[in-house]
Structure formats: structure tokens, C-alpha cells
Amino acid sequence: MSYNFKTIHPVMPAKDMINVILSKTQRKTPTVVHPGYDISRIRGFYMRKVKFTQETIHEKIDAILQDFPKLDDIHPFYADLINVLYDKDHYKLALGHVHACRNVIDNIAKDYCRLLKYGDSLYRCKMLKRAALGRMCTTLKKLTSSLNYLDEVRKHLSRMPAINPFERTLLVTGFPNVGKSSFVNNITNANLDVQPYPFTTQNLYVGHTDYNFVRWQVIDTPGVLDHSLNERNPIEMQAITALAHLKACIMFFLDISETCSYSIDQQIALFKDLKPLFKNKPLLLVMTKIDIKKFEQLDQIDQQKLQEVIQSENVFYSQLSNKSGEGIAIVKEKACNLLNEWRQNLKPEQLTGGNPNLLREESILQGVYIAQPKRVNQNRIPMIPQVIGKLNRPTLKDIQEQNGGAGVFNFPLQEHFLLDNPDWKYDAVPEIMDGKNIGDFVDADILQRLEELEKEEEMMDQAEIEDPEEEAREQMLLNTRDQVNKKREMIKDEHHMKMKQQVKLHQPKLEDAKEDFAKKGIDTTFLEQRASKFAAKKALQKQKRQQQSSDDSDDNDMELEGTQRKGRGDALSRSRSRLREISRSRSRGNKKVLTAQEQAMERMSKKIQRRRRNEAKAGDGDTKIDCKMPKHLFTGKSGIGKQSRR
Amino acid sequence: MRIEKCYFCSGPIYPGHGIVFVRNDSKMFRFCRSKCHRHFKAQHNPRKTRWTKAFRKAAGKEMTNDSIFEFEQKRNEPLKYNRDLYINTVQAMKKIDKIRLKRENNFWKNRLRAQRKQNLDNVETELAKNINLVSDKSVKEIIKQKAVEKAQIKAQKQKKQKKQDMVVEEA
């Protein structure tokens, strides 16, 4: 059973509970009903509402009753503690009231459901349901004070420290201001309020420590005064409860210096008073505040008194000072050992309260023995070889700093190379030569192999000597061949030139045709006359042309003519040259009357010589679209593209 | 730094050039330029691509088996640096290179011997046709001699042929 009261759900005040329940009924049940419905349907409708409300209230009250601890079922320590804090009777009454209310509401619902069975109209059924819900809410309203009280209890309970009654515990008691909270602060991680006025601690507080690898609870109690049980206030009662019920080692703190404003006598009196509570429990008498006054510094009388108490009660005693820390560890050890011894004598059922998990834990812990190694040399100093003190050479770090620092200095790795000859350390090793990797050729016996190779080469040379004569002959033949080819080319060129110059068309001559005509009986005298005329003309013209060409001595023209004639048909070249002849003669002042044909030709020649005006006309650079509708751009489906746009 | 060999054309890859392709089976393919890389990606066989060294070697156009190739081998275990050894190696490399070139030239010459012979014959016949243009006397003599030889061979052949024909006729 977990002694953690933090899981109790908050208790709603009665008003809020009523609101919640009624709104829930409204939401979760059907809302629409008409007078025209079937009467059974109407009855069912309202009965459902009444029953639903009853069930909801029942659930809520059940939850409350389950959450709160039953004083009879929990550990007597807690039962007593709750009694001390909240008054057992009041607590029980409150819970009883709530429980009774639940029964009442059940009965109300039952009654009204019975009545609803005989409701004959919608109005009647509705009024019955209204009455039922109203009565239920009134009963709930009467729970107000109880519910408020229970909520307060819950709040306080949730803030209580989780004290496990079965765990190993140290219980610290004594007069107020003795040094209990300081001691708990020293031992545990707790941060308790320590103040010079009494009753600073008003509740039980728990801290945890470790001893022997096991967790221990240390419970700090509020100070106890010396008077009878009836006169004790609730704060002291908490301490008394703890003392009474918890199976712990009790540490009774006694302030020797009497700075708690109580004398040693009073403290001893209290000690004797509380004796019955200490029965059957390990007890440790702790004398505190020894930094102010030591036991030896006490008066003889006080010392004797204390000695008496110790002897008579047969208790263990110890001293400590919270301020200086003297004796705290010893006290803790003693207390823990005392409790451990005492627990060994108890039965496991008593220790664990029947919890099987705890039983198992206990059995394991009791059987555990922790072995410690025998430490001979407690103080272990670091081992630094003596050589290091004697080295005087500069460290690499010093060198680095000298040469520019961390980013600048590059330690030459070659310094530690192990080569046959240490002079070679800083050599720049070549890797590539003539397009080859030197590393591929490096071999231990390369010289030997090279020798063999050279021998081989010699032998091969001797074996295979090609005829140098043959080679020379070959070369000569090739040379002559080249020369011959050149000559042939030249001859060809010359011949071509000659041929071009000596172009002669086969013109039909009159002499040849004369015989034919004579045979046929055609008169050829007119033709002969005409022919002779033309022949004379031609001869003259030829003379002139030759004269002109010799006068001009235009070598370029001749060449041009030649090259042009090479490409073109002879008729065209003839006509061109004729044109040139005419224009030249005219430019020299030889203005003859031209025939129509000649005039046309002259006009054309001039036209050709004029430059063509190409501005605004399409030139070579202007794009020429061969195909206006290439198939690959105009086929295919249209997709989302063109047709979707209008 | 190392000069690698191109996987496709077997040419040298200098540092800072080319592409390395590492296949999933961790085989590395080095390429000297994108031409070789493209051919590789197109799955062309270097042994069938005429301009590569692989083709030339496979087709017997280059020298393959020779003791001189044992000098240049990729060595996996480096030797400890020895200055004398390196000096010797560098000097040896130069000599080896010379010998290698000589041997390669020899190889090519041998390969092309028949072709050269044919070439010469063609040249001789050409010159014989244009003997009137030849100015060098010694050459003229050579050609004439050749012509005479040829004629002799032809005559012999014809004789043989006649004999055979006669034999056939008789039979």
C-alpha cells in the first residue's frame, strides 16, 4: 500500500457538483420531446433523465469515497496522525454523510421512476422529473460543509511527507530548539527551517540518507514539552504519534549548553516521561551543542545526573555539534547500527507488514555482505619517472612557439626519418620524369637488369643489320619520283596555258561549202563577196586589238582573262572582251555610231558596273524560312494550351 | 603524384586532369578527357575503337611482348628512399627509353616491310613510264635494270604457260 496521499482527486464544492451534474444530464440525454408522442415514449424519455442523474451522482460520490483513506485500513501510524491533525470523528462523520447522501439519492430516483410509470401526460411526467431532480440537488446542497471539510483534508494530506513505516528510520526527538532540524539538515538533503524561536518545526519532516548502501529515512519532529498527554497540542501530538507507532531508532537530543532555554534537569525529566514510548525500540541519547559547552566542562552535578540516566536506562549515548560538524558521522553510524541489530531480531512479517515485495527485499538485504578490499597503502601518490625532471632539451611546443606559433609552424616530418644515410633526410624526392612515374622503375637491382638489357640490345643490333645501301637506293628512287612528278605538273600547266591561248572554234569556211553549192547548182558569188568583206573587216579589227594590247601592256588583264577563260565557256569570254574593247576605244575618243545591239550592250555594261543598292533589300544575312509549317511543331494534341484561351 | 593511364585510350593522365569513375564493385576507371569518358558511357569496346592503344595492341600494330616492359611496373611495396638508387634509376630510365624507342621503330618497320616493298615497286614502274623526265643517270640505270628483270620474269612465265598448254593439248 502506497502511503502517498497525493493521488486524491480534488473534491468539488456542492454547488459546482450540482451544476456539473445537471449540465451533464442536459447534454448526454435526448432533449426533444413533443406532446404528440406516444405516452410510453414520453415516460421513457423522462425516466431516462432521472436515472441518468442518479447514476452520475452515484459515480461521483463513489469516487470521493474511494479516494479518501479508511482509517481502519491504513497503518496505525497514519490513522493516528490523521486523528491528530483532522480529528477522527469529524473525518468519519463527513465521509458517512456523503455515503448516506448517495443512498438517499438512489431512493429518490427509485421512487420517482415508479411514479413516472403512471404519468398520463407530458406535463405530468415533466413535473415529476423536475421534482426528482430538485430533490436530488437539495440533498447534494446539504453536503456543502462536509465536502468543504474533505477538500481541506485532502489538501493537507497531499502535502504530508511520504513516510514509509516499513523502511529503516531514524527518529529525532527532544525539547524545542535543541538542534534536531540542524542535525537532519546536516545528514540529509533536506532544507529545514532553523530558527532561534521554539516550534519552528510544526510538522513531521522526512529526509533521506545512505548508510551501508541502503536508504534511510530520517524523521524530524516538532519539539515536545514536558506535560501530560491531555495537555499536548496537535503539533506535539504528531511527534508523539511518530514515537509511538514507527519502528525506528529514536535519537533523543539533549542540549548540554542549555541555550534552548531549558535546563538539563527539565530535559532529563522529559526523557523519563517519554520512556514508555521508547519501550522495545533502540534508543540513542545525543548530547548536542558541544561546540558551546563540552560534557567535560559541565558542572559535576549535571555530569553525575547524566551519568545516572545513562546507567539506569542502559542507553547508548553520543555527542555532536551541528555547527562544527563534530561527531555527526559517529552518531549516524551508531544509530544505524543500533537499528540494524534490532531489526535482525524482529520477524520479517513484523518488519514488512506482510507485503511480499518488501519481504523479498528484506531477505536479500539481510543476506548481503559487502566485502571491502584490504587497503595497505591508503595514500596513493602519482608515479612520475625521475628521468623527466632531468631532460633539458626544448620541447616541440617551445620550438613551435619560437617559429611562429600553432598555425604558422609546420613540423618537418622528415626529422624522424630512418634512412641508411641521414644526409638524405631532407631530399626532394622526384616522382615524375618525361611522362613516366619514377616509382614504377625503382628497383633494388635495376643496374644489373639494365646491363642485361644493353647486352641483349647489342646482340640484336648485330643480328639484324639492314642494308644501308638498300635504304639509300630507296630514298633516291623516292626523291626522283617526287622530282618527276613536279616536272609533269609543270608540263601540264604549260600545255594548259597554250591551249587556252590557242582556242579555235571550228568555223565553217566558205571554200568547204563552195563545192557542195556548185553541185547543187546554187550561185555563190554574192556569198563570196560578202564573205570577203567580213574577212577584211575581221583582219582589220584583229590588227587593232593586237596593237592595243601591245600598247597597254596590261599584264593583269591578260592574266585575268586567262583565269576567267579557264572557268567559262569561250563564247562568253569572247563577248566580254569585245565589250571591253568597244568601251576602251570609245573612251579614247573614238566615238563611232553604234548599232542597236551594241548600244544595248554598252548600256548593260555600264549598268553592271554601277554598284547595286542593297539598302532595304533582303541580303544573305536575312532569315530564310524554308518551311513555314514544319510538321513536328504543328502535330500533337492541344492540351491545356491554345484552345482554352478565347 | 602519379601519372595514371586512361582506361579507354591508354594515354597518360596528368595530375588535375580527367575523371575517375568508381563502380559499385569498387573498380576505378580513369579517363583522360571527356571523349574517352563518353565512349565508355556509350559502352564502346576500346579494343574495337581504332584510335586507342588497346586496339593497336590487340591488332598487332604495336609491340606487346618485350623484355623492356618489365622495367616499368606499378609497384605496390615502396622501397625505403635511397639517394644512390634514385640517381641510378633516373639515369637508367633515360637509357631504357632510348632502347624502347629503337625497338618500337624496328617493330613498325618490320610490320610495314611488305607494304614498303609494294610501294617501291609502284614507284619503279611509274618512273619507268616517265623515264624521259628522269635526270639522274644512276637512277636511270637502276630503272632500266629493273625493267629488264621484269621482262625476263614475264618471258619465263609465258614459257611455262606454253609448256603447260602443250601438255594439256597432248593429253
Short mmCIF file of C-alpha atoms in Angstrom, two decimals, chain B residues 27-149:
data_model
loop_
_atom_site.label_atom_id
_atom_site.label_comp_id
_atom_site.label_asym_id
_atom_site.label_seq_id
_atom_site.Cartn_x
_atom_site.Cartn_y
_atom_site.Cartn_z
CA LYS B 27 36.86 -0.89 -59.66
CA MET B 28 38.23 2.50 -60.70
CA PHE B 29 38.09 3.72 -64.29
CA ARG B 30 40.21 6.75 -65.11
CA PHE B 31 39.63 8.85 -68.19
CA CYS B 32 41.95 11.45 -69.62
CA ARG B 33 39.24 13.53 -71.26
CA SER B 34 35.55 13.61 -71.94
CA LYS B 35 35.99 11.90 -75.30
CA CYS B 36 37.12 8.71 -73.61
CA HIS B 37 34.52 9.11 -70.88
CA ARG B 38 31.73 9.46 -73.43
CA HIS B 39 32.86 6.42 -75.34
CA PHE B 40 32.92 4.45 -72.11
CA LYS B 41 29.44 5.55 -71.15
CA ALA B 42 28.23 4.55 -74.61
CA GLN B 43 29.65 1.09 -73.85
CA HIS B 44 32.13 1.11 -76.72
CA ASN B 45 34.80 -1.54 -76.63
CA PRO B 46 38.23 0.10 -76.61
CA ARG B 47 39.57 -2.96 -78.36
CA LYS B 48 37.41 -2.13 -81.34
CA THR B 49 37.93 1.63 -81.40
CA ARG B 50 40.70 2.09 -83.88
CA TRP B 51 42.47 5.07 -82.41
CA THR B 52 43.09 3.57 -78.97
CA LYS B 53 46.25 1.82 -77.90
CA ALA B 54 44.18 -1.16 -76.80
CA PHE B 55 43.06 -1.73 -80.38
CA ARG B 56 46.54 -1.30 -81.76
CA LYS B 57 48.00 -3.81 -79.36
CA ALA B 58 45.20 -6.29 -79.90
CA ALA B 59 45.52 -5.95 -83.68
CA GLY B 60 49.29 -6.45 -83.55
CA LYS B 61 50.15 -2.97 -84.72
CA GLU B 62 52.21 -2.22 -81.59
CA MET B 63 54.94 -4.06 -79.76
CA THR B 64 53.49 -6.05 -76.84
CA ASN B 65 55.87 -8.82 -75.73
CA ASP B 66 59.23 -7.42 -74.93
CA SER B 67 61.58 -7.56 -72.01
CA ILE B 68 61.69 -3.80 -71.93
CA PHE B 69 58.17 -3.61 -70.48
CA GLU B 70 59.27 -5.40 -67.34
CA PHE B 71 61.18 -2.32 -66.24
CA GLU B 72 58.07 -0.21 -65.89
CA GLN B 73 55.67 -1.83 -63.47
CA LYS B 74 53.35 -0.42 -60.83
CA ARG B 75 54.97 -1.45 -57.60
CA ASN B 76 52.79 -1.82 -54.53
CA GLU B 77 55.53 -2.02 -51.94
CA PRO B 78 57.62 1.12 -51.91
CA LEU B 79 61.31 0.84 -51.15
CA LYS B 80 62.92 2.96 -48.49
CA TYR B 81 64.39 6.07 -50.01
CA ASN B 82 67.98 5.67 -51.14
CA ARG B 83 69.58 8.55 -52.95
CA ASP B 84 72.00 6.44 -54.96
CA LEU B 85 69.25 4.13 -56.04
CA TYR B 86 67.20 7.05 -57.25
CA ILE B 87 70.08 8.56 -59.17
CA ASN B 88 70.72 5.22 -60.83
CA THR B 89 67.07 4.81 -61.59
CA VAL B 90 66.79 8.19 -63.27
CA GLN B 91 69.82 7.51 -65.45
CA ALA B 92 68.60 4.06 -66.29
CA MET B 93 65.20 5.42 -67.25
CA LYS B 94 66.73 7.57 -69.95
CA LYS B 95 68.66 4.66 -71.44
CA ILE B 96 65.68 2.38 -71.27
CA ASP B 97 63.57 4.95 -73.06
CA LYS B 98 66.07 5.19 -75.89
CA ILE B 99 66.19 1.44 -76.29
CA ARG B 100 62.46 1.21 -76.17
CA LEU B 101 62.05 3.76 -78.94
CA LYS B 102 64.57 1.95 -81.07
CA ARG B 103 62.78 -1.32 -80.64
CA GLU B 104 59.42 0.19 -81.38
CA ASN B 105 60.66 1.75 -84.59
CA ASN B 106 62.10 -1.58 -85.58
CA PHE B 107 58.82 -3.26 -84.95
CA TRP B 108 56.94 -0.81 -87.12
CA LYS B 109 59.48 -1.10 -89.87
CA ASN B 110 59.12 -4.84 -89.87
CA ARG B 111 55.40 -4.62 -89.91
CA LEU B 112 55.37 -2.31 -92.86
CA ARG B 113 58.13 -4.09 -94.78
CA ALA B 114 55.84 -5.77 -97.27
CA GLN B 115 53.95 -2.54 -97.79
CA ARG B 116 57.14 -0.64 -98.37
CA LYS B 117 58.26 -3.19 -100.91
CA GLN B 118 55.00 -2.84 -102.80
CA ASN B 119 55.34 0.92 -102.61
CA LEU B 120 58.79 0.75 -104.13
CA ASP B 121 57.59 -1.43 -106.97
CA ASN B 122 54.90 1.12 -107.78
CA VAL B 123 57.44 3.91 -107.73
CA GLU B 124 59.72 1.99 -110.06
CA THR B 125 57.00 1.32 -112.60
CA GLU B 126 55.97 4.96 -112.50
CA LEU B 127 59.50 6.09 -113.10
CA ALA B 128 59.84 3.57 -115.89
CA LYS B 129 56.88 5.19 -117.63
CA ASN B 130 58.32 8.69 -117.28
CA ILE B 131 61.91 7.73 -117.77
CA ASN B 132 62.39 10.59 -120.20
CA LEU B 133 61.91 13.06 -117.32
CA VAL B 134 64.50 11.49 -115.07
CA SER B 135 67.69 13.49 -115.00
CA ASP B 136 69.83 11.40 -112.65
CA LYS B 137 71.90 8.86 -114.62
CA SER B 138 72.46 6.37 -111.85
CA VAL B 139 68.73 6.23 -111.20
CA LYS B 140 68.08 5.74 -114.92
CA GLU B 141 70.34 2.75 -114.91
CA ILE B 142 68.60 1.24 -111.91
CA ILE B 143 65.25 1.60 -113.56
CA LYS B 144 66.42 0.14 -116.82
CA GLN B 145 67.85 -2.79 -114.99
CA LYS B 146 64.59 -3.36 -113.22
CA ALA B 147 62.69 -3.18 -116.44
CA VAL B 148 64.97 -5.79 -117.95
CA GLU B 149 64.47 -8.07 -114.95
#
